[in-house]
Coordinates of C-alpha atoms and ligand atoms in Angstrom, one line a residue:
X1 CA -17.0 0.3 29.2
X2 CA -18.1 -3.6 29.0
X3 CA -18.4 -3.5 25.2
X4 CA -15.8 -1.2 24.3
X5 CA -12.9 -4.0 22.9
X6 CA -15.1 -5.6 20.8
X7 CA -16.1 -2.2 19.1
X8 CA -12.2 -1.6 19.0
X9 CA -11.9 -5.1 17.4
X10 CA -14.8 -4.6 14.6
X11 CA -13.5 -1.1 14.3
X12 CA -10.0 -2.9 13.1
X13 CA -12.0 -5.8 11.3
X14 CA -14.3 -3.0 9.1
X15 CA -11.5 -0.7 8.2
X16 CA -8.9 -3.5 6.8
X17 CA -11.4 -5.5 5.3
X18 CA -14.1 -3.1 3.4
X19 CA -13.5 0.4 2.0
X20 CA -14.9 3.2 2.7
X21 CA -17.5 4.8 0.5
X22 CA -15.5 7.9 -0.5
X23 CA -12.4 5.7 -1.6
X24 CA -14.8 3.2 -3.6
X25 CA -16.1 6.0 -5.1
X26 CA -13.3 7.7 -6.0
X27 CA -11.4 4.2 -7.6
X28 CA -15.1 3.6 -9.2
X29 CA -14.5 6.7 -11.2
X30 CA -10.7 6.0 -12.1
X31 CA -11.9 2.2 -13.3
X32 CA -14.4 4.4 -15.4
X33 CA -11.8 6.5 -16.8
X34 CA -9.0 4.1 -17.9
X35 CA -8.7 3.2 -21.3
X36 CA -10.1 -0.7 -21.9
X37 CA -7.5 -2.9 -22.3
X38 CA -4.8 -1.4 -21.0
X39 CA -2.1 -3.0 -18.4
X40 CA -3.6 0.1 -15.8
X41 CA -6.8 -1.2 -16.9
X42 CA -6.5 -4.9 -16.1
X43 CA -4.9 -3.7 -13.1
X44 CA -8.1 -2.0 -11.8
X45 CA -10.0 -4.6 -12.9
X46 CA -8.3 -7.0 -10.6
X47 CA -8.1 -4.0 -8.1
X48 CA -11.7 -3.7 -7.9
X49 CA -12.5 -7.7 -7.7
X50 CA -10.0 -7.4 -5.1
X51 CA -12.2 -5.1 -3.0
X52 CA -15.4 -6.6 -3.4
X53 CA -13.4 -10.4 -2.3
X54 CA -12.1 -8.6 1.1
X55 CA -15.6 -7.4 1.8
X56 CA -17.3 -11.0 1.0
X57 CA -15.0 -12.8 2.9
X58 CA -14.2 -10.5 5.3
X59 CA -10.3 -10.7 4.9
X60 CA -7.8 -8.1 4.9
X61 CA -7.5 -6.1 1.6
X62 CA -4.2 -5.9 0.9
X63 CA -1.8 -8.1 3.3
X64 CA 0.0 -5.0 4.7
X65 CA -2.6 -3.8 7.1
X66 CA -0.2 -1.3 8.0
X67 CA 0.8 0.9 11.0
X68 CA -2.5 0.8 13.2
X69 CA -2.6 4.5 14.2
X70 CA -5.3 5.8 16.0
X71 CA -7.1 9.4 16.7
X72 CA -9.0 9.4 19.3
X73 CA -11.3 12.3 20.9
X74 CA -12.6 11.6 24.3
X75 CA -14.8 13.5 26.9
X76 CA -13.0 15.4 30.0
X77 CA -12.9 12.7 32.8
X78 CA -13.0 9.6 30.5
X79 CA -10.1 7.4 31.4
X80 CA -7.6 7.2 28.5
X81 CA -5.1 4.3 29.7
X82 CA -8.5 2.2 30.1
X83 CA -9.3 2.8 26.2
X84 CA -5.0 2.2 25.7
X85 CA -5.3 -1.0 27.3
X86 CA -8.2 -2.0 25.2
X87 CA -6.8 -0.6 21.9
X88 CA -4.0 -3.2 22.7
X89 CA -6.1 -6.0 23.4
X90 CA -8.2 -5.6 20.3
X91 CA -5.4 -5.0 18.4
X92 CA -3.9 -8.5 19.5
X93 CA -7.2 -10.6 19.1
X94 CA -7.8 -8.7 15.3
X95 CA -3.8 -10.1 14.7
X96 CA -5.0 -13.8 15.8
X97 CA -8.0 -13.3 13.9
X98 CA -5.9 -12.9 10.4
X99 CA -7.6 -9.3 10.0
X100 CA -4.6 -7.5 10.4
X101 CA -0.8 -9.1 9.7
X102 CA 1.9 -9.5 12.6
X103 CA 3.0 -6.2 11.4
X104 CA 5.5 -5.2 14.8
X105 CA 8.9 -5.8 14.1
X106 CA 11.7 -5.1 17.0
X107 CA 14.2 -2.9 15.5
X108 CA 17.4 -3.9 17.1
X109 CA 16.9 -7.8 17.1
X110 CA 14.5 -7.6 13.9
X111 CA 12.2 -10.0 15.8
X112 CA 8.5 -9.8 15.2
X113 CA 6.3 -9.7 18.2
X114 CA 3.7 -12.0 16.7
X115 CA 0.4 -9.8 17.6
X116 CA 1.2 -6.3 16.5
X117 CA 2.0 -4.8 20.1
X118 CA 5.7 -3.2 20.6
X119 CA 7.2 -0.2 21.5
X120 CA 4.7 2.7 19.9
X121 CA 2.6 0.2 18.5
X122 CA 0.1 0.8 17.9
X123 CA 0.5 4.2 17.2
X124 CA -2.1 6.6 19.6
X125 CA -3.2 10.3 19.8
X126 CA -5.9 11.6 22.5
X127 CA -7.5 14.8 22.4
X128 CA -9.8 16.2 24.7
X129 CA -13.3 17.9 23.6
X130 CA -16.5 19.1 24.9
X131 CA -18.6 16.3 23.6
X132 CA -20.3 13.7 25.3
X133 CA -18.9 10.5 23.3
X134 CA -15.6 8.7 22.0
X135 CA -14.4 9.1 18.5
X136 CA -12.2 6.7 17.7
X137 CA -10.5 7.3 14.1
X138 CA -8.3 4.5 12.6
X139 CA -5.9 4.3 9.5
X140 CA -4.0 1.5 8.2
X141 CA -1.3 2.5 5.8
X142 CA 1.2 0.0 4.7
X143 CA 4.8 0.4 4.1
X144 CA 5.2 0.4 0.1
X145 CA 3.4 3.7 0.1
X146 CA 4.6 4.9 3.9
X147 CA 8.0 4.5 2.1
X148 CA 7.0 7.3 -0.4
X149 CA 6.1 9.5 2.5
X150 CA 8.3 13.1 1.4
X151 CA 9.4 16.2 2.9
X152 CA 10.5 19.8 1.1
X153 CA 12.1 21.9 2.7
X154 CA 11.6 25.4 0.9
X155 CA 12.9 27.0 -1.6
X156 CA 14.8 24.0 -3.1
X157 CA 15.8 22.4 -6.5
X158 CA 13.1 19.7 -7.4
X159 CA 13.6 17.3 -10.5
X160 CA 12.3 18.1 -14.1
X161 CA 10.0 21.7 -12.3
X162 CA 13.1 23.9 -11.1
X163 CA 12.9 25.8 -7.9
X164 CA 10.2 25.6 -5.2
X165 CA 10.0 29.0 -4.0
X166 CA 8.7 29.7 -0.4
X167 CA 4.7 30.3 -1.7
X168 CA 1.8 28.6 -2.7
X169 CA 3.1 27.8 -6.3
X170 CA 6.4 26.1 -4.6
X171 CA 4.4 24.2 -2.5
X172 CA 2.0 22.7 -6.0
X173 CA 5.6 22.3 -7.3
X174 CA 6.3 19.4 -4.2
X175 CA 3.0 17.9 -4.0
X176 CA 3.9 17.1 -8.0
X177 CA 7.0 15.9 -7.0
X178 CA 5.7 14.0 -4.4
X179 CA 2.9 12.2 -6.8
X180 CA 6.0 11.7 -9.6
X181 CA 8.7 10.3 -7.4
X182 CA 6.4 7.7 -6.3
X183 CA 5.7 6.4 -9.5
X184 CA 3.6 2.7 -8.8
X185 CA 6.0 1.9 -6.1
X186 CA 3.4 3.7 -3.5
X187 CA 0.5 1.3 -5.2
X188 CA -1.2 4.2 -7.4
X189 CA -3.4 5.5 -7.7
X190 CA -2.8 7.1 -4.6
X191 CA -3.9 10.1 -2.2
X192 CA -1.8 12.8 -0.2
X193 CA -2.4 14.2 3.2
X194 CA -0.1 17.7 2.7
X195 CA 1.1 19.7 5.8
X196 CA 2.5 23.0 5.0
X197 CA 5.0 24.8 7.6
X198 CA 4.9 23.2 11.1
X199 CA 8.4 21.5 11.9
X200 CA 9.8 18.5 10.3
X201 CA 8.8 15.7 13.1
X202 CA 5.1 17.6 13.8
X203 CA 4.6 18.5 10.1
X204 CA 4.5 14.6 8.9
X205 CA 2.2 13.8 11.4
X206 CA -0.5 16.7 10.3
X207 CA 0.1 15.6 6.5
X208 CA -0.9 11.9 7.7
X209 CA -4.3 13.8 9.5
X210 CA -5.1 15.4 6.2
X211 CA -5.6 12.1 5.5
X212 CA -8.7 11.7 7.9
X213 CA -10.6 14.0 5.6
X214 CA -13.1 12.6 2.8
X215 CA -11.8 12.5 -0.6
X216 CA -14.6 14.6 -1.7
X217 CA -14.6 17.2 0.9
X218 CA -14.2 20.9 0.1
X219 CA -11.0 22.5 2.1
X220 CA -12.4 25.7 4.0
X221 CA -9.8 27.5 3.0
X222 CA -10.9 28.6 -0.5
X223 CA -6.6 29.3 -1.6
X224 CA -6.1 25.6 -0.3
X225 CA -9.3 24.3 -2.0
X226 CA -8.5 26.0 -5.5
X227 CA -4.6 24.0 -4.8
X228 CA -6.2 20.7 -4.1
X229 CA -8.1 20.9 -7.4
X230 CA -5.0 22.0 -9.5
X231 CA -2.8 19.6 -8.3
X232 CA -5.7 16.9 -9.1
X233 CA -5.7 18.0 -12.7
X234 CA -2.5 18.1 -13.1
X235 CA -1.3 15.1 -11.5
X236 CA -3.8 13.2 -13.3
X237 CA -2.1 14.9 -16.8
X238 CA 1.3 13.0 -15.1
X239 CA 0.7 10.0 -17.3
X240 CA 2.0 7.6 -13.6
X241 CA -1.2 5.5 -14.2
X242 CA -2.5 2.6 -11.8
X243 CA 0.9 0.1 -10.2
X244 CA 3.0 3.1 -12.3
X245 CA 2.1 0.7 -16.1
X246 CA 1.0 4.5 -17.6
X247 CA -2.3 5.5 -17.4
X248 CA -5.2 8.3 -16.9
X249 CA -5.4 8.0 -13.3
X250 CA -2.5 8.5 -10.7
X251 CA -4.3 10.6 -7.6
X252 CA -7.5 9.8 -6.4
X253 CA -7.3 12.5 -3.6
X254 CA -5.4 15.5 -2.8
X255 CA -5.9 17.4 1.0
X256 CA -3.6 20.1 2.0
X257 CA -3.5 21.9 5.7
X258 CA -1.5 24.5 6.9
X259 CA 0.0 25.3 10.4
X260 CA 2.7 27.6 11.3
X261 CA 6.2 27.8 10.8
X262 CA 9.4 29.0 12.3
X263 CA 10.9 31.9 10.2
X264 CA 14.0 30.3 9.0
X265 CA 11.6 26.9 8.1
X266 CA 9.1 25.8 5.4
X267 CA 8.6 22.4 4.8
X268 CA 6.1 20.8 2.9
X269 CA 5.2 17.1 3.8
X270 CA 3.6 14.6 2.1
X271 CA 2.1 11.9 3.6
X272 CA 1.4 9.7 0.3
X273 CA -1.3 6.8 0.8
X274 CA -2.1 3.9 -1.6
X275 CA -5.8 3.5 -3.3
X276 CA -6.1 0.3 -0.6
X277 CA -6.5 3.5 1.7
X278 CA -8.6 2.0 4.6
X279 CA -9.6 4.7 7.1
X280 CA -12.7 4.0 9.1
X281 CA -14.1 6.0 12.5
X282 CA -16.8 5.4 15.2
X283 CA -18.6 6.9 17.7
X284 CA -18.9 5.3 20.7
X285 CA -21.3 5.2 23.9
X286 CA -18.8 6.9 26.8
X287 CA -20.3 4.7 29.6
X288 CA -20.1 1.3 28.0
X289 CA -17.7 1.7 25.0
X290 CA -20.5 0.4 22.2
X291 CA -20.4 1.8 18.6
X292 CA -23.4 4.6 18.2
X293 CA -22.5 5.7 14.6
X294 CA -19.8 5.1 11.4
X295 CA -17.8 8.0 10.2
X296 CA -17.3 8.1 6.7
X297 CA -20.3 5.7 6.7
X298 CA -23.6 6.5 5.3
X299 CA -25.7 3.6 7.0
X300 CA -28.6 4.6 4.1
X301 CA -26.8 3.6 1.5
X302 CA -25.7 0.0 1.0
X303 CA -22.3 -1.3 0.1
X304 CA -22.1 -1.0 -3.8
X305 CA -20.4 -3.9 -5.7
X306 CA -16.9 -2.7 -7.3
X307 CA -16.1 -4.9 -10.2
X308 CA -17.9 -5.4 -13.4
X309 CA -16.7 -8.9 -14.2
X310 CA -15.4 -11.8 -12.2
X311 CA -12.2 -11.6 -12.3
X312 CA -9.1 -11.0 -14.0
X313 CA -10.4 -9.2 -17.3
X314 CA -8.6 -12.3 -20.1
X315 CA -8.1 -10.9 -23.2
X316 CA -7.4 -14.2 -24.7
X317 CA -3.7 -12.8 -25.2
X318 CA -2.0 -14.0 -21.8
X319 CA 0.7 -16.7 -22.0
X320 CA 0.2 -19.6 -19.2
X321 CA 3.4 -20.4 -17.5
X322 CA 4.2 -23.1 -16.0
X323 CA 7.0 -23.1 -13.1
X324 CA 9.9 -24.1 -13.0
X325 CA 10.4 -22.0 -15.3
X326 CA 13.1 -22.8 -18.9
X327 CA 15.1 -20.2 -19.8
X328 CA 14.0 -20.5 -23.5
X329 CA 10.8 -19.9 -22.2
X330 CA 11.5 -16.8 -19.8
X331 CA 13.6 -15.2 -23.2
X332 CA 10.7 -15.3 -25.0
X333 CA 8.7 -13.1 -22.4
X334 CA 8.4 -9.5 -23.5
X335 CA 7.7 -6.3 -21.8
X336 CA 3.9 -5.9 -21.9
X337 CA 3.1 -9.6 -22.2
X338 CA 0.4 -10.3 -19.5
X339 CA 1.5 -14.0 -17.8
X340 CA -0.3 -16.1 -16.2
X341 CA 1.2 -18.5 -13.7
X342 CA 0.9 -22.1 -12.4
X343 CA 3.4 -24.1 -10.3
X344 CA 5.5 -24.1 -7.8
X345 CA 6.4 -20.2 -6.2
X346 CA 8.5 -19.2 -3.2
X347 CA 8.0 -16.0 -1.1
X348 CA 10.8 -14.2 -0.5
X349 CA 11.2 -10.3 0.6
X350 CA 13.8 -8.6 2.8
X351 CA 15.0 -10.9 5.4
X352 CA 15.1 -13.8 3.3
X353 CA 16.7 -12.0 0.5
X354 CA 19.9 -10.4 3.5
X355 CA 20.4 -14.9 4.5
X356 CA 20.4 -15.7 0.5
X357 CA 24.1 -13.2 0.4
X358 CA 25.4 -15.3 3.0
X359 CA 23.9 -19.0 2.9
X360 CA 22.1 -21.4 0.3
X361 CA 18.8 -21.3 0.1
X362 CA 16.8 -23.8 2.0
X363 CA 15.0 -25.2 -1.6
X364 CA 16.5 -25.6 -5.3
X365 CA 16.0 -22.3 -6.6
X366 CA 16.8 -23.3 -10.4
X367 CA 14.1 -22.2 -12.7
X368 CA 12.3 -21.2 -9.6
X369 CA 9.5 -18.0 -9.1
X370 CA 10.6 -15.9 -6.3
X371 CA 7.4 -13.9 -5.2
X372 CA 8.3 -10.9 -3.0
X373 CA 5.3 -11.2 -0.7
X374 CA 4.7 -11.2 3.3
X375 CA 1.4 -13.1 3.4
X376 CA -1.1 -13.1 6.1
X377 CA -1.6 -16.6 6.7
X378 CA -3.6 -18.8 9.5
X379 CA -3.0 -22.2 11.1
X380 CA -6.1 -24.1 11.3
X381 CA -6.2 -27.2 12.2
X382 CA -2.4 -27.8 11.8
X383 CA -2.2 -26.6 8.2
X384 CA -1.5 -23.2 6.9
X385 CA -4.1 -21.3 4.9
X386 CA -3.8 -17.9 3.3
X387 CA -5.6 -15.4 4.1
X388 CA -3.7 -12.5 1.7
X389 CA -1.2 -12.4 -0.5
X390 CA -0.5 -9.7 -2.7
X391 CA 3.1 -8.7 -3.9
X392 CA 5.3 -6.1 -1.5
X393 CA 7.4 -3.1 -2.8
X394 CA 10.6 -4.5 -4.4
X395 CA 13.0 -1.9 -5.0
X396 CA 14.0 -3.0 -1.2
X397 CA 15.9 -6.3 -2.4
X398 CA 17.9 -4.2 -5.2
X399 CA 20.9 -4.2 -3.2
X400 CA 20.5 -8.3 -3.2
X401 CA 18.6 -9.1 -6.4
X402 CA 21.2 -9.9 -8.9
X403 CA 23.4 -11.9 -6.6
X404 CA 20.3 -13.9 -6.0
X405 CA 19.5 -14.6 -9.3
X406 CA 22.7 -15.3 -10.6
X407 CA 23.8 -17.5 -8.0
X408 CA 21.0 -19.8 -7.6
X409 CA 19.3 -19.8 -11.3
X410 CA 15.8 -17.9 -10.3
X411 CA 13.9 -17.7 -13.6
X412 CA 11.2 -14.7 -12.2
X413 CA 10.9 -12.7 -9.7
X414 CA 7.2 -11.1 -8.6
X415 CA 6.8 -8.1 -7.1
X416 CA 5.5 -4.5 -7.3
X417 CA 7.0 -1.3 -8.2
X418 CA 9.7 -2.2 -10.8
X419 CA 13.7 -2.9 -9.9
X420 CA 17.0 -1.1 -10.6
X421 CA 19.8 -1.2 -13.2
X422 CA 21.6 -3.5 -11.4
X423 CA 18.8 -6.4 -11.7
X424 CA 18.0 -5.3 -15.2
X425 CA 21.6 -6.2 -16.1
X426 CA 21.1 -9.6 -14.0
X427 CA 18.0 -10.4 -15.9
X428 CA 19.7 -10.3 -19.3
X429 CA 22.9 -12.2 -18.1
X430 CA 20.5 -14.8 -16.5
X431 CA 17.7 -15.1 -18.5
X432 CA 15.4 -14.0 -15.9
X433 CA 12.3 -12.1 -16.2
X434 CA 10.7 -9.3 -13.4
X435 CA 6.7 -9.5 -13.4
X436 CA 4.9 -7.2 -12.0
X437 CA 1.7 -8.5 -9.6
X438 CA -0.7 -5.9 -8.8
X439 CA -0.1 -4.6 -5.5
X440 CA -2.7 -4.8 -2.7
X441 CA -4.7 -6.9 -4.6
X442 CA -4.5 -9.4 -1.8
X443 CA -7.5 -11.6 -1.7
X444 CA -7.0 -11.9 -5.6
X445 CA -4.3 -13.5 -5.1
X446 CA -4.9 -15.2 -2.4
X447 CA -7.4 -17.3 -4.1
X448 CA -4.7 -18.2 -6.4
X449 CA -3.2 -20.1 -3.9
X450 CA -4.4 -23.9 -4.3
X451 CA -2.1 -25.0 -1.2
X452 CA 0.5 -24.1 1.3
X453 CA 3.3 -27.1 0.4
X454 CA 5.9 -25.7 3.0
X455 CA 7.4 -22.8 5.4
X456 CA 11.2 -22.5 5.4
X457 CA 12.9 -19.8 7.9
X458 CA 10.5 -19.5 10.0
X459 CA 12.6 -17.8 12.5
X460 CA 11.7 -14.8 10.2
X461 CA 8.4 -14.3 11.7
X462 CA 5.5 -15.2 9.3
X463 CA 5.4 -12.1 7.0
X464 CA 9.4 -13.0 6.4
X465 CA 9.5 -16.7 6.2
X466 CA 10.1 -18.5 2.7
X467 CA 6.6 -19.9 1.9
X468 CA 5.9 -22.8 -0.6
X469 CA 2.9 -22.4 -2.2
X470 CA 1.2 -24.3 -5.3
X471 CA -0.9 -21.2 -7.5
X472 CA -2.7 -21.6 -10.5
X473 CA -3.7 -18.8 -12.6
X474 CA -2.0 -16.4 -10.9
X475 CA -1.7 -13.0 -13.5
X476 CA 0.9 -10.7 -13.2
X477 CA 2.8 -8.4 -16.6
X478 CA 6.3 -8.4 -18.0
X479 CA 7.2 -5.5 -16.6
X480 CA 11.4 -5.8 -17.1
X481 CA 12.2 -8.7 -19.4
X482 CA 15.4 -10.8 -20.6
X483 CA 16.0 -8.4 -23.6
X484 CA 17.6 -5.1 -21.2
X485 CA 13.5 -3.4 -21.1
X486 CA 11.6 -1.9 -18.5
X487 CA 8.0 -0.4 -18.4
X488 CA 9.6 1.3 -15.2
X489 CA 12.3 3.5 -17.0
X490 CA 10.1 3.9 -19.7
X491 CA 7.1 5.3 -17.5
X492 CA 9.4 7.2 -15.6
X493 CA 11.0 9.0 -18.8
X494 CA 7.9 9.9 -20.0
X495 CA 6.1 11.2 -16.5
X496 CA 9.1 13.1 -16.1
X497 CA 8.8 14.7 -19.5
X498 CA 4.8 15.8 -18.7
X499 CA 6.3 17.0 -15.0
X500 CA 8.7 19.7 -16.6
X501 CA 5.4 20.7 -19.2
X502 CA 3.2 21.3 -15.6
X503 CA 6.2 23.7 -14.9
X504 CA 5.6 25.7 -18.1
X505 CA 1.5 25.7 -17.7
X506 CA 2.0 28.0 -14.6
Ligands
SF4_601 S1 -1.8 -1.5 -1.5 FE1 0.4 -1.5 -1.8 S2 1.2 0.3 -0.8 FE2 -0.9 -0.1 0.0 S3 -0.5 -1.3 1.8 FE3 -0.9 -2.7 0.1 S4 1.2 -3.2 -0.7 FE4 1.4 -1.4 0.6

């Protein structure tokens, strides 16, 4: 198997840095579908300039590349701990490479192990069958929309829809659920991979295998088929909208398998994935380990360019801020205003924001943009470069955010996904504004970056460590401002007004 790493190794590089054709298809039709000029929108616009950058310049499309899990199916006799050994090793040389992020963090000393390799990961599952080559199957889901992973257990009491009952119309009832409760913290427009029965622990991992279908496959099973399309229609009446700013697309894909169940058991889990939703497959040779065919591939048809603009889509209505940031000029930011950003920023996400509680920041926060991000970034030649950059879930730092803020004078905070009461409160006390990036839009934002000026706390591994970095142009929306509003609470009110009408349609 000479040449079987290096197909492990442009297996990882294809799937993390170019879509497959069933996902650009599907986000082409929900750019289509969005009404011009709104925030969701803008947000595709950037979403799809994001996709067709990552494909150019062959860099990660969002900076979460994920869990690396692996499916793999090889002939009786092949060796599997040969193909384990060279999963690893591939996995380590795409990490130095910058295609994936050092994404393996130790659980009890938090420390990252710098190349993705750790106890279970990457994550891998052999099967046997009676072919004569390797399929190798890969998916790279991040966290933000991992995190909105759910499990029912039937019958049960679900927000704004009443009870589940232990049938097919229960189970539409959770998959609803599911798509609501992850609002744009999950990156939507998303897709779920749904297991119903099995047990809890099995039953998540066959909702994540849904995902290895096409989006625009047919389910065999015509009660299952008729369910995916309902709950595409009617998720797509939820109103969620791409990043959660409202809009006419929230699911781009909807796949549903059943196993069996205990008698006193009926879960339904969801397996929720974001529209960055990289999944990629090869066939390989079984005597030397080279790539035969793509899945999900058709190598007649050429990659198709995503956006229809360059760029961020201006509308001549942004407002240029400059950081630091005044606080006259952060109380005259609105909900809805569309920002765009030049200055000085600081990453900042969980660990950094757990040492802020207990010790002074390492830089003058006043006025300062706190951007919740774990970059991928590259030393060459000495100095830093980034390589991806979009913004990370950041209803994680809500236990920290006010403190933060109040205590060391931050004028914004980026992020994705919206933040609780508690900052909301902060942001008006403060004068202190929450702007929303749009998440996985990585190499966007990357190219926003016109130089790494600094790393502080390092010791945090590279995805946690404070970076300094000088942006310019860098858009984001006014998602919770100064004045006690937020698009979040807003959207959320009103999806969860159109949830309890899907209750009444059936
Ligand atoms: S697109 Fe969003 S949810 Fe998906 S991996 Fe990136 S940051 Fe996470």
């Amino acid at each position: 198997m000479n040449f079987l790493k290096d197909s492990l190794i442009e297996l990882i590089t294809q799937t993390s840095t170019n879509l497959p054709p069933d996902v650009r298809e599907a986000m082409g039709l929900a750019v289509e579908s969005e009404t011009p000029g709104t925030q969701s929108a803008q947000a595709l616009g950037i979403i799809a300039s994001n996709i067709d950058m990552a494909l150019q310049d062959e860099g990660p499309i969002c900076q979460d590349t994920g869990m690396p899990t692996f499916l793999i199916h090889t002939p009786v006799g092949v060796n599997q701990l040969h193909i384990k050994r060279a999963i690893r090793e591939a996995v380590a040389e795409a990490t130095r490479r910058g295609k994936l992020r050092p994404n393996s963090v130790d659980s009890l000393t938090g420390k990252n192990s710098g190349d993705n390799l750790g106890a279970e990961t990457p994550v891998i599952h052999f099967e046997q069958w009676e072919e004569d080559e390797v399929e190798v199957k890969l998916i790279l889901k991040g966290g933000g929309c991992e995190n909105k992973n759910i499990q029912y257990s039937l019958p049960c009491e679900l927000d704004h829809l009443g009870r589940a009952d232990r049938n097919l119309e229960g189970v539409r009832k959770s998959i609803l659920h599911a798509v609501w409760q992850a609002q744009g913290q999950g990156c939507a427009p998303g897709a779920v991979g749904v297991c119903i029965g099995s047990d809890r622990a099995h039953g998540y991992a066959l909702a994540k295998n849904q995902l290895f279908r096409t989006l625009d496959d047919v389910n065999p099973v015509p009660e299952l088929a008729r369910l995916e399309s309902e709950v595409m229609e009617e998720a797509n009446r939820l109103g969620v909208g791409a990043m959660g700013f409202g809009g006419q697309v929230s699911l781009i894909g909807c796949k549903i398998g059943a196993a069996n169940r205990l008698p006193a058991s009926f879960f339904v889990s969801v397996a929720y994935d974001c529209w960055a939703f990289r999944r990629l497959g090869v066939r390989l040779d079984a005597s030397s380990g080279a790539i035969t065919s793509w899945l999900y591939r058709d190598p007649n048809r050429a990659v198709e360019r995503m956006a229809r603009g360059e760029g961020f889509p201006l509308t001549g209505r942004e407002v240029v801020l400059t950081a630091p940031l005044s606080e006259d000029t952060v109380r005259g930011l609105r909900v809805g205003d569309v920002v765009l950003i030049t200055g000085e920023v600081f990453t900042g996400r969980d660990n950094v924001h757990a040492y802020l509680m207990k010790n002074a920041p390492p830089v003058d926060l006043r006025g300062a943009v706190l951007y919740h991000c774990g970059p991928v970034m590259l030393k060459q030649d000495d100095a830093w470069t980034v390589k991806a950059a979009g913004p990370t879930t950041s209803s994680r730092e809500e236990p920290y955010q006010a403190t933060v803020i109040e205590k060391y004078g931050v004028r914004a905070v980026i992020g994705k996904g919206g933040m609780g009461a508690r900052t909301l409160a902060a942001l008006k006390k403060s004068g202190a504004v929450y702007l929303n990036a749009i998440g996985g839009a990585a190499q966007y934002y990357a190219r926003t970056v016109d130089k790494v000026l600094g790393v502080h706390l390092m010791e945090f591994g590279i995805p946690e460590a404070m970076w300094h970095l000088r942006v310019n142009n860098f858009a984001a929306i006014v998602t919770m401002d100064a004045h006690g509003s937020s698009l979040h609470a807003e959207i959320e009110k009103d999806t969860a007004e159109k949830l309890a009408q899907l209750q009444q349609v059936k």
